PDB file of C-alpha atoms and ligand atoms in Angstrom:
ATOM      1  CA  UNK A   1      56.485   6.167   9.933  1.00  0.00           C
ATOM      2  CA  UNK A   2      55.273   3.388  12.553  1.00  0.00           C
ATOM      3  CA  UNK A   3      56.929   3.625  15.821  1.00  0.00           C
ATOM      4  CA  UNK A   4      58.550   0.407  16.707  1.00  0.00           C
ATOM      5  CA  UNK A   5      59.239  -1.180  20.059  1.00  0.00           C
ATOM      6  CA  UNK A   6      62.678  -3.058  20.113  1.00  0.00           C
ATOM      7  CA  UNK A   7      63.264  -4.293  23.481  1.00  0.00           C
ATOM      8  CA  UNK A   8      66.489  -6.448  24.356  1.00  0.00           C
ATOM      9  CA  UNK A   9      66.311  -9.609  26.681  1.00  0.00           C
ATOM     10  CA  UNK A  10      69.765 -10.073  27.663  1.00  0.00           C
ATOM     11  CA  UNK A  11      68.641 -13.455  29.497  1.00  0.00           C
ATOM     12  CA  UNK A  12      71.549 -14.751  31.690  1.00  0.00           C
ATOM     13  CA  UNK A  13      74.109 -13.116  29.520  1.00  0.00           C
ATOM     14  CA  UNK A  14      76.976 -10.433  29.707  1.00  0.00           C
ATOM     15  CA  UNK A  15      79.131  -8.875  32.645  1.00  0.00           C
ATOM     16  CA  UNK A  16      79.648  -5.751  34.594  1.00  0.00           C
ATOM     17  CA  UNK A  17      82.732  -4.902  32.138  1.00  0.00           C
ATOM     18  CA  UNK A  18      80.851  -5.373  29.034  1.00  0.00           C
ATOM     19  CA  UNK A  19      77.701  -3.576  30.156  1.00  0.00           C
ATOM     20  CA  UNK A  20      79.387  -0.424  30.772  1.00  0.00           C
ATOM     21  CA  UNK A  21      80.336   0.456  27.155  1.00  0.00           C
ATOM     22  CA  UNK A  22      76.928  -1.249  26.108  1.00  0.00           C
ATOM     23  CA  UNK A  23      74.684   0.867  28.159  1.00  0.00           C
ATOM     24  CA  UNK A  24      76.647   4.144  27.113  1.00  0.00           C
ATOM     25  CA  UNK A  25      76.220   2.981  23.341  1.00  0.00           C
ATOM     26  CA  UNK A  26      72.674   2.120  23.714  1.00  0.00           C
ATOM     27  CA  UNK A  27      71.650   5.342  25.282  1.00  0.00           C
ATOM     28  CA  UNK A  28      73.565   7.089  22.323  1.00  0.00           C
ATOM     29  CA  UNK A  29      71.613   5.004  19.886  1.00  0.00           C
ATOM     30  CA  UNK A  30      68.335   5.667  21.369  1.00  0.00           C
ATOM     31  CA  UNK A  31      68.772   9.144  21.544  1.00  0.00           C
ATOM     32  CA  UNK A  32      68.550   9.664  17.893  1.00  0.00           C
ATOM     33  CA  UNK A  33      65.882   6.829  17.284  1.00  0.00           C
ATOM     34  CA  UNK A  34      62.199   7.291  16.335  1.00  0.00           C
ATOM     35  CA  UNK A  35      61.532   3.954  17.901  1.00  0.00           C
ATOM     36  CA  UNK A  36      61.073   2.994  21.566  1.00  0.00           C
ATOM     37  CA  UNK A  37      64.145   1.230  22.763  1.00  0.00           C
ATOM     38  CA  UNK A  38      64.293  -0.984  25.916  1.00  0.00           C
ATOM     39  CA  UNK A  39      66.492  -3.715  27.763  1.00  0.00           C
ATOM     40  CA  UNK A  40      65.742  -6.273  30.299  1.00  0.00           C
ATOM     41  CA  UNK A  41      68.891  -7.071  32.087  1.00  0.00           C
ATOM     42  CA  UNK A  42      69.738  -9.460  34.974  1.00  0.00           C
ATOM     43  CA  UNK A  43      68.595  -8.282  38.418  1.00  0.00           C
ATOM     44  CA  UNK A  44      71.994  -7.687  39.617  1.00  0.00           C
ATOM     45  CA  UNK A  45      72.992  -5.161  36.894  1.00  0.00           C
ATOM     46  CA  UNK A  46      69.724  -3.147  37.511  1.00  0.00           C
ATOM     47  CA  UNK A  47      71.346  -0.520  39.778  1.00  0.00           C
ATOM     48  CA  UNK A  48      73.907  -0.035  37.234  1.00  0.00           C
ATOM     49  CA  UNK A  49      71.114   0.356  34.616  1.00  0.00           C
ATOM     50  CA  UNK A  50      69.389   2.729  36.695  1.00  0.00           C
ATOM     51  CA  UNK A  51      72.603   4.748  37.129  1.00  0.00           C
ATOM     52  CA  UNK A  52      73.599   4.716  33.436  1.00  0.00           C
ATOM     53  CA  UNK A  53      70.086   4.632  31.637  1.00  0.00           C
ATOM     54  CA  UNK A  54      67.696   6.726  33.920  1.00  0.00           C
ATOM     55  CA  UNK A  55      67.084   9.843  32.070  1.00  0.00           C
ATOM     56  CA  UNK A  56      67.897   8.330  28.785  1.00  0.00           C
ATOM     57  CA  UNK A  57      65.601   7.256  26.299  1.00  0.00           C
ATOM     58  CA  UNK A  58      66.193   3.658  26.891  1.00  0.00           C
ATOM     59  CA  UNK A  59      63.759   1.882  29.029  1.00  0.00           C
ATOM     60  CA  UNK A  60      64.958  -0.707  31.180  1.00  0.00           C
ATOM     61  CA  UNK A  61      63.652  -3.483  33.508  1.00  0.00           C
ATOM     62  CA  UNK A  62      63.888  -7.255  34.597  1.00  0.00           C
ATOM     63  CA  UNK A  63      63.311 -10.474  32.979  1.00  0.00           C
ATOM     64  CA  UNK A  64      60.986 -11.736  35.811  1.00  0.00           C
ATOM     65  CA  UNK A  65      59.616 -10.986  39.342  1.00  0.00           C
ATOM     66  CA  UNK A  66      57.541 -12.738  42.194  1.00  0.00           C
ATOM     67  CA  UNK A  67      54.053 -11.685  42.636  1.00  0.00           C
ATOM     68  CA  UNK A  68      54.206 -11.558  46.569  1.00  0.00           C
ATOM     69  CA  UNK A  69      55.453  -8.006  48.171  1.00  0.00           C
ATOM     70  CA  UNK A  70      57.770  -9.879  50.592  1.00  0.00           C
ATOM     71  CA  UNK A  71      58.367 -13.079  52.582  1.00  0.00           C
ATOM     72  CA  UNK A  72      60.263 -16.367  52.921  1.00  0.00           C
ATOM     73  CA  UNK A  73      60.950 -16.735  49.056  1.00  0.00           C
ATOM     74  CA  UNK A  74      64.610 -17.454  49.140  1.00  0.00           C
ATOM     75  CA  UNK A  75      66.227 -16.248  45.839  1.00  0.00           C
ATOM     76  CA  UNK A  76      62.987 -14.003  44.604  1.00  0.00           C
ATOM     77  CA  UNK A  77      62.533 -10.509  43.822  1.00  0.00           C
ATOM     78  CA  UNK A  78      59.455  -8.439  44.317  1.00  0.00           C
ATOM     79  CA  UNK A  79      57.891  -5.658  42.129  1.00  0.00           C
ATOM     80  CA  UNK A  80      58.640  -3.223  45.317  1.00  0.00           C
ATOM     81  CA  UNK A  81      62.411  -4.194  44.823  1.00  0.00           C
ATOM     82  CA  UNK A  82      62.179  -3.500  41.026  1.00  0.00           C
ATOM     83  CA  UNK A  83      60.680  -0.257  41.619  1.00  0.00           C
ATOM     84  CA  UNK A  84      63.613   0.760  43.960  1.00  0.00           C
ATOM     85  CA  UNK A  85      65.464   0.840  40.867  1.00  0.00           C
ATOM     86  CA  UNK A  86      62.852   2.645  38.822  1.00  0.00           C
ATOM     87  CA  UNK A  87      62.101  -0.290  36.406  1.00  0.00           C
ATOM     88  CA  UNK A  88      60.089   0.776  33.434  1.00  0.00           C
ATOM     89  CA  UNK A  89      59.657  -2.837  32.188  1.00  0.00           C
ATOM     90  CA  UNK A  90      59.443  -6.592  33.294  1.00  0.00           C
ATOM     91  CA  UNK A  91      59.224  -9.570  31.370  1.00  0.00           C
ATOM     92  CA  UNK A  92      56.630 -11.910  32.412  1.00  0.00           C
ATOM     93  CA  UNK A  93      55.896 -15.617  31.404  1.00  0.00           C
ATOM     94  CA  UNK A  94      58.813 -15.905  29.034  1.00  0.00           C
ATOM     95  CA  UNK A  95      58.726 -19.396  27.566  1.00  0.00           C
ATOM     96  CA  UNK A  96      62.069 -20.226  29.437  1.00  0.00           C
ATOM     97  CA  UNK A  97      60.410 -19.724  32.689  1.00  0.00           C
ATOM     98  CA  UNK A  98      57.363 -21.620  31.831  1.00  0.00           C
ATOM     99  CA  UNK A  99      59.557 -24.520  30.581  1.00  0.00           C
ATOM    100  CA  UNK A 100      62.269 -24.647  33.298  1.00  0.00           C
ATOM    101  CA  UNK A 101      60.839 -23.206  36.208  1.00  0.00           C
ATOM    102  CA  UNK A 102      57.235 -24.481  35.726  1.00  0.00           C
ATOM    103  CA  UNK A 103      55.614 -21.052  35.594  1.00  0.00           C
ATOM    104  CA  UNK A 104      51.570 -21.594  35.029  1.00  0.00           C
ATOM    105  CA  UNK A 105      49.202 -19.352  33.558  1.00  0.00           C
ATOM    106  CA  UNK A 106      47.904 -18.849  36.975  1.00  0.00           C
ATOM    107  CA  UNK A 107      51.393 -17.475  38.137  1.00  0.00           C
ATOM    108  CA  UNK A 108      51.861 -15.350  34.836  1.00  0.00           C
ATOM    109  CA  UNK A 109      48.281 -13.725  35.834  1.00  0.00           C
ATOM    110  CA  UNK A 110      49.344 -13.067  39.628  1.00  0.00           C
ATOM    111  CA  UNK A 111      52.681 -11.545  38.207  1.00  0.00           C
ATOM    112  CA  UNK A 112      51.029  -9.560  35.604  1.00  0.00           C
ATOM    113  CA  UNK A 113      48.391  -7.870  38.131  1.00  0.00           C
ATOM    114  CA  UNK A 114      51.219  -7.243  40.686  1.00  0.00           C
ATOM    115  CA  UNK A 115      53.606  -5.559  37.947  1.00  0.00           C
ATOM    116  CA  UNK A 116      50.404  -3.266  36.664  1.00  0.00           C
ATOM    117  CA  UNK A 117      49.652  -2.418  40.391  1.00  0.00           C
ATOM    118  CA  UNK A 118      53.172  -1.396  41.046  1.00  0.00           C
ATOM    119  CA  UNK A 119      53.192   0.902  37.762  1.00  0.00           C
ATOM    120  CA  UNK A 120      55.651  -1.459  35.863  1.00  0.00           C
ATOM    121  CA  UNK A 121      54.885  -2.316  32.265  1.00  0.00           C
ATOM    122  CA  UNK A 122      54.778  -6.121  32.032  1.00  0.00           C
ATOM    123  CA  UNK A 123      55.847  -7.517  28.651  1.00  0.00           C
ATOM    124  CA  UNK A 124      53.720 -10.791  28.486  1.00  0.00           C
ATOM    125  CA  UNK A 125      55.131 -13.538  26.482  1.00  0.00           C
ATOM    126  CA  UNK A 126      53.217 -16.290  24.864  1.00  0.00           C
ATOM    127  CA  UNK A 127      53.899 -18.651  22.120  1.00  0.00           C
ATOM    128  CA  UNK A 128      53.481 -22.338  21.164  1.00  0.00           C
ATOM    129  CA  UNK A 129      55.938 -25.256  20.976  1.00  0.00           C
ATOM    130  CA  UNK A 130      56.795 -26.905  17.608  1.00  0.00           C
ATOM    131  CA  UNK A 131      54.773 -29.941  18.821  1.00  0.00           C
ATOM    132  CA  UNK A 132      51.839 -27.706  19.431  1.00  0.00           C
ATOM    133  CA  UNK A 133      52.233 -26.123  16.133  1.00  0.00           C
ATOM    134  CA  UNK A 134      52.478 -29.360  14.303  1.00  0.00           C
ATOM    135  CA  UNK A 135      49.533 -30.627  16.083  1.00  0.00           C
ATOM    136  CA  UNK A 136      47.406 -27.743  14.966  1.00  0.00           C
ATOM    137  CA  UNK A 137      47.142 -26.271  18.488  1.00  0.00           C
ATOM    138  CA  UNK A 138      49.015 -23.344  18.275  1.00  0.00           C
ATOM    139  CA  UNK A 139      45.912 -20.925  18.495  1.00  0.00           C
ATOM    140  CA  UNK A 140      44.493 -22.832  21.204  1.00  0.00           C
ATOM    141  CA  UNK A 141      47.585 -22.719  23.381  1.00  0.00           C
ATOM    142  CA  UNK A 142      47.968 -19.063  22.651  1.00  0.00           C
ATOM    143  CA  UNK A 143      44.417 -18.239  23.367  1.00  0.00           C
ATOM    144  CA  UNK A 144      44.676 -20.219  26.838  1.00  0.00           C
ATOM    145  CA  UNK A 145      47.935 -18.480  27.474  1.00  0.00           C
ATOM    146  CA  UNK A 146      46.525 -14.992  26.772  1.00  0.00           C
ATOM    147  CA  UNK A 147      43.160 -15.582  28.531  1.00  0.00           C
ATOM    148  CA  UNK A 148      44.887 -17.216  31.423  1.00  0.00           C
ATOM    149  CA  UNK A 149      47.347 -14.229  32.002  1.00  0.00           C
ATOM    150  CA  UNK A 150      44.474 -11.685  31.624  1.00  0.00           C
ATOM    151  CA  UNK A 151      41.894 -13.208  33.945  1.00  0.00           C
ATOM    152  CA  UNK A 152      40.050 -10.875  35.941  1.00  0.00           C
ATOM    153  CA  UNK A 153      41.775  -7.955  34.623  1.00  0.00           C
ATOM    154  CA  UNK A 154      39.973  -4.699  33.494  1.00  0.00           C
ATOM    155  CA  UNK A 155      40.311  -2.844  30.039  1.00  0.00           C
ATOM    156  CA  UNK A 156      42.336  -0.083  31.553  1.00  0.00           C
ATOM    157  CA  UNK A 157      44.902  -2.816  33.044  1.00  0.00           C
ATOM    158  CA  UNK A 158      44.907  -4.713  29.693  1.00  0.00           C
ATOM    159  CA  UNK A 159      45.536  -1.593  27.956  1.00  0.00           C
ATOM    160  CA  UNK A 160      48.869  -0.877  29.929  1.00  0.00           C
ATOM    161  CA  UNK A 161      50.443  -4.478  28.819  1.00  0.00           C
ATOM    162  CA  UNK A 162      53.079  -5.028  26.058  1.00  0.00           C
ATOM    163  CA  UNK A 163      52.501  -8.545  24.594  1.00  0.00           C
ATOM    164  CA  UNK A 164      55.088 -10.478  22.975  1.00  0.00           C
ATOM    165  CA  UNK A 165      54.481 -13.522  20.626  1.00  0.00           C
ATOM    166  CA  UNK A 166      57.442 -15.676  21.034  1.00  0.00           C
ATOM    167  CA  UNK A 167      56.947 -19.208  19.277  1.00  0.00           C
ATOM    168  CA  UNK A 168      59.093 -21.461  21.370  1.00  0.00           C
ATOM    169  CA  UNK A 169      60.621 -23.161  18.508  1.00  0.00           C
ATOM    170  CA  UNK A 170      61.999 -19.696  16.961  1.00  0.00           C
ATOM    171  CA  UNK A 171      63.736 -18.750  20.228  1.00  0.00           C
ATOM    172  CA  UNK A 172      67.468 -19.300  20.126  1.00  0.00           C
ATOM    173  CA  UNK A 173      67.319 -21.580  17.035  1.00  0.00           C
ATOM    174  CA  UNK A 174      68.268 -18.927  14.381  1.00  0.00           C
ATOM    175  CA  UNK A 175      65.211 -19.805  12.462  1.00  0.00           C
ATOM    176  CA  UNK A 176      62.650 -17.328  13.093  1.00  0.00           C
ATOM    177  CA  UNK A 177      58.975 -17.554  12.182  1.00  0.00           C
ATOM    178  CA  UNK A 178      58.250 -16.330   8.729  1.00  0.00           C
ATOM    179  CA  UNK A 179      56.931 -12.911   8.559  1.00  0.00           C
ATOM    180  CA  UNK A 180      53.343 -14.491   7.619  1.00  0.00           C
ATOM    181  CA  UNK A 181      53.467 -16.826  10.499  1.00  0.00           C
ATOM    182  CA  UNK A 182      54.302 -14.066  13.035  1.00  0.00           C
ATOM    183  CA  UNK A 183      51.678 -11.829  11.340  1.00  0.00           C
ATOM    184  CA  UNK A 184      48.985 -14.435  11.408  1.00  0.00           C
ATOM    185  CA  UNK A 185      49.385 -15.223  14.949  1.00  0.00           C
ATOM    186  CA  UNK A 186      49.903 -11.628  16.200  1.00  0.00           C
ATOM    187  CA  UNK A 187      46.806 -10.537  14.146  1.00  0.00           C
ATOM    188  CA  UNK A 188      44.884 -13.535  15.817  1.00  0.00           C
ATOM    189  CA  UNK A 189      46.028 -12.438  19.520  1.00  0.00           C
ATOM    190  CA  UNK A 190      45.041  -8.766  18.628  1.00  0.00           C
ATOM    191  CA  UNK A 191      41.432  -9.840  17.807  1.00  0.00           C
ATOM    192  CA  UNK A 192      41.450 -11.977  20.910  1.00  0.00           C
ATOM    193  CA  UNK A 193      42.414  -9.158  23.225  1.00  0.00           C
ATOM    194  CA  UNK A 194      39.951  -6.571  21.369  1.00  0.00           C
ATOM    195  CA  UNK A 195      37.024  -9.052  21.410  1.00  0.00           C
ATOM    196  CA  UNK A 196      37.430 -10.220  25.031  1.00  0.00           C
ATOM    197  CA  UNK A 197      38.690  -6.928  26.545  1.00  0.00           C
ATOM    198  CA  UNK A 198      37.750  -4.046  24.286  1.00  0.00           C
ATOM    199  CA  UNK A 199      41.309  -3.024  23.791  1.00  0.00           C
ATOM    200  CA  UNK A 200      41.597  -2.401  20.013  1.00  0.00           C
ATOM    201  CA  UNK A 201      45.338  -0.993  19.922  1.00  0.00           C
ATOM    202  CA  UNK A 202      47.194  -3.483  21.886  1.00  0.00           C
ATOM    203  CA  UNK A 203      50.991  -3.279  21.418  1.00  0.00           C
ATOM    204  CA  UNK A 204      52.148  -6.940  20.315  1.00  0.00           C
ATOM    205  CA  UNK A 205      55.907  -7.744  19.754  1.00  0.00           C
ATOM    206  CA  UNK A 206      57.584 -10.561  17.868  1.00  0.00           C
ATOM    207  CA  UNK A 207      60.320 -12.575  19.356  1.00  0.00           C
ATOM    208  CA  UNK A 208      62.467 -15.547  18.209  1.00  0.00           C
ATOM    209  CA  UNK A 209      65.605 -15.402  16.164  1.00  0.00           C
ATOM    210  CA  UNK A 210      64.987 -11.854  15.156  1.00  0.00           C
ATOM    211  CA  UNK A 211      68.181 -10.376  13.717  1.00  0.00           C
ATOM    212  CA  UNK A 212      69.430  -7.659  11.413  1.00  0.00           C
ATOM    213  CA  UNK A 213      68.768  -9.907   8.263  1.00  0.00           C
ATOM    214  CA  UNK A 214      65.036 -10.358   9.023  1.00  0.00           C
ATOM    215  CA  UNK A 215      63.982  -7.486  11.088  1.00  0.00           C
ATOM    216  CA  UNK A 216      62.752  -5.338   8.076  1.00  0.00           C
ATOM    217  CA  UNK A 217      60.693  -8.195   6.867  1.00  0.00           C
ATOM    218  CA  UNK A 218      59.119  -9.168  10.072  1.00  0.00           C
ATOM    219  CA  UNK A 219      58.609  -5.747  11.539  1.00  0.00           C
ATOM    220  CA  UNK A 220      57.060  -4.297   8.484  1.00  0.00           C
ATOM    221  CA  UNK A 221      54.102  -6.442   8.694  1.00  0.00           C
ATOM    222  CA  UNK A 222      51.192  -4.291   9.642  1.00  0.00           C
ATOM    223  CA  UNK A 223      49.842  -6.225  13.256  1.00  0.00           C
ATOM    224  CA  UNK A 224      53.592  -6.275  14.607  1.00  0.00           C
ATOM    225  CA  UNK A 225      54.545  -3.410  16.561  1.00  0.00           C
ATOM    226  CA  UNK A 226      58.096  -4.312  17.443  1.00  0.00           C
ATOM    227  CA  UNK A 227      60.627  -7.123  18.546  1.00  0.00           C
ATOM    228  CA  UNK A 228      61.583  -8.733  21.826  1.00  0.00           C
ATOM    229  CA  UNK A 229      65.410  -9.739  20.888  1.00  0.00           C
ATOM    230  CA  UNK A 230      67.470 -12.126  22.624  1.00  0.00           C
ATOM    231  CA  UNK A 231      70.739 -13.067  20.967  1.00  0.00           C
ATOM    232  CA  UNK A 232      70.891 -10.230  18.591  1.00  0.00           C
ATOM    233  CA  UNK A 233      70.894  -7.751  21.427  1.00  0.00           C
ATOM    234  CA  UNK A 234      73.973  -8.771  22.970  1.00  0.00           C
ATOM    235  CA  UNK A 235      76.007  -7.387  20.401  1.00  0.00           C
ATOM    236  CA  UNK A 236      75.512  -3.675  20.097  1.00  0.00           C
ATOM    237  CA  UNK A 237      76.033  -3.319  16.422  1.00  0.00           C
ATOM    238  CA  UNK A 238      73.496  -5.827  15.563  1.00  0.00           C
ATOM    239  CA  UNK A 239      71.133  -4.446  18.166  1.00  0.00           C
ATOM    240  CA  UNK A 240      71.790  -1.104  16.623  1.00  0.00           C
ATOM    241  CA  UNK A 241      70.916  -2.248  13.159  1.00  0.00           C
ATOM    242  CA  UNK A 242      67.437  -3.668  14.425  1.00  0.00           C
ATOM    243  CA  UNK A 243      66.705  -0.374  16.410  1.00  0.00           C
ATOM    244  CA  UNK A 244      67.227   1.528  13.273  1.00  0.00           C
ATOM    245  CA  UNK A 245      64.709  -0.402  11.264  1.00  0.00           C
ATOM    246  CA  UNK A 246      62.491   2.043   9.432  1.00  0.00           C
ATOM    247  CA  UNK A 247      58.756   0.876   8.679  1.00  0.00           C
ATOM    248  CA  UNK A 248      55.967   2.885   6.800  1.00  0.00           C
TER     249      UNK A 248
HETATM  250  P1  LIG B   1      66.340 -14.975  20.437  1.00  0.00           P
HETATM  251  O1  LIG B   1      66.216 -13.492  19.493  1.00  0.00           O
HETATM  252  O2  LIG B   1      67.653 -15.313  20.973  1.00  0.00           O
HETATM  253  O3  LIG B   1      65.776 -16.190  19.751  1.00  0.00           O
HETATM  254  O4  LIG B   1      65.463 -14.834  21.892  1.00  0.00           O
HETATM  255  C1  LIG B   1      64.131 -14.352  21.776  1.00  0.00           C
HETATM  256  C2  LIG B   1      63.634 -14.343  23.105  1.00  0.00           C
HETATM  257  O5  LIG B   1      63.432 -15.056  23.702  1.00  0.00           O
HETATM  258  C3  LIG B   1      63.280 -12.946  23.697  1.00  0.00           C
HETATM  259  O6  LIG B   1      62.724 -12.999  24.799  1.00  0.00           O
END
């Protein structure tokens, strides 16, 4: 049985009231799962995640962080602060951050380095837009994003990263990549990481409209190690179905 990584990204969703039963349920679901379960929540709920998920089988963390330790950066959160809440994970370079907050490959690289330095597992997102795919640029964009994010890193550091291929055109659209498209790009990314850094066993997830109806098909592809799930993780029943996916 392949051990899948199934990590929810709440984005800017859910409330304190909703999260209480949600975390309880998620801890319960994860306790009997063979898969690795995680959830990335808004910063303000990390204290609650620590209280309710620490010691459970659910990994938890944030959706972004700054690369500096401290300073005059109004509204920002450092890796030290995430460590105050014992975060396991932090999403870095999500396409929404790249698109709406102008995050560059250089920013992503600095954040990846800082997260690794602080012992938090970064989930490094990459993926092309529809225009880039239609213009036959998907592979060059993905290569640029991965190489940019990993600049100056050593083998040992690269081996601690979780990667997530999230084609921008599949995020929040209800239309996922086909399992073939996802497999093709993820195997390309794995070859690149192996060739450039010698890491032959990198973990690469798929993200983009992953849901109960397509999880089995996508997650059973040989190169795909799991999913980064947005919309479908907000409903605990849907997330549970995805978490219960079994793949040979
Ligand atoms: P959706 O599952 O809502 O498409 O979002 C995917 C995503 O962006 C996870 O980070």
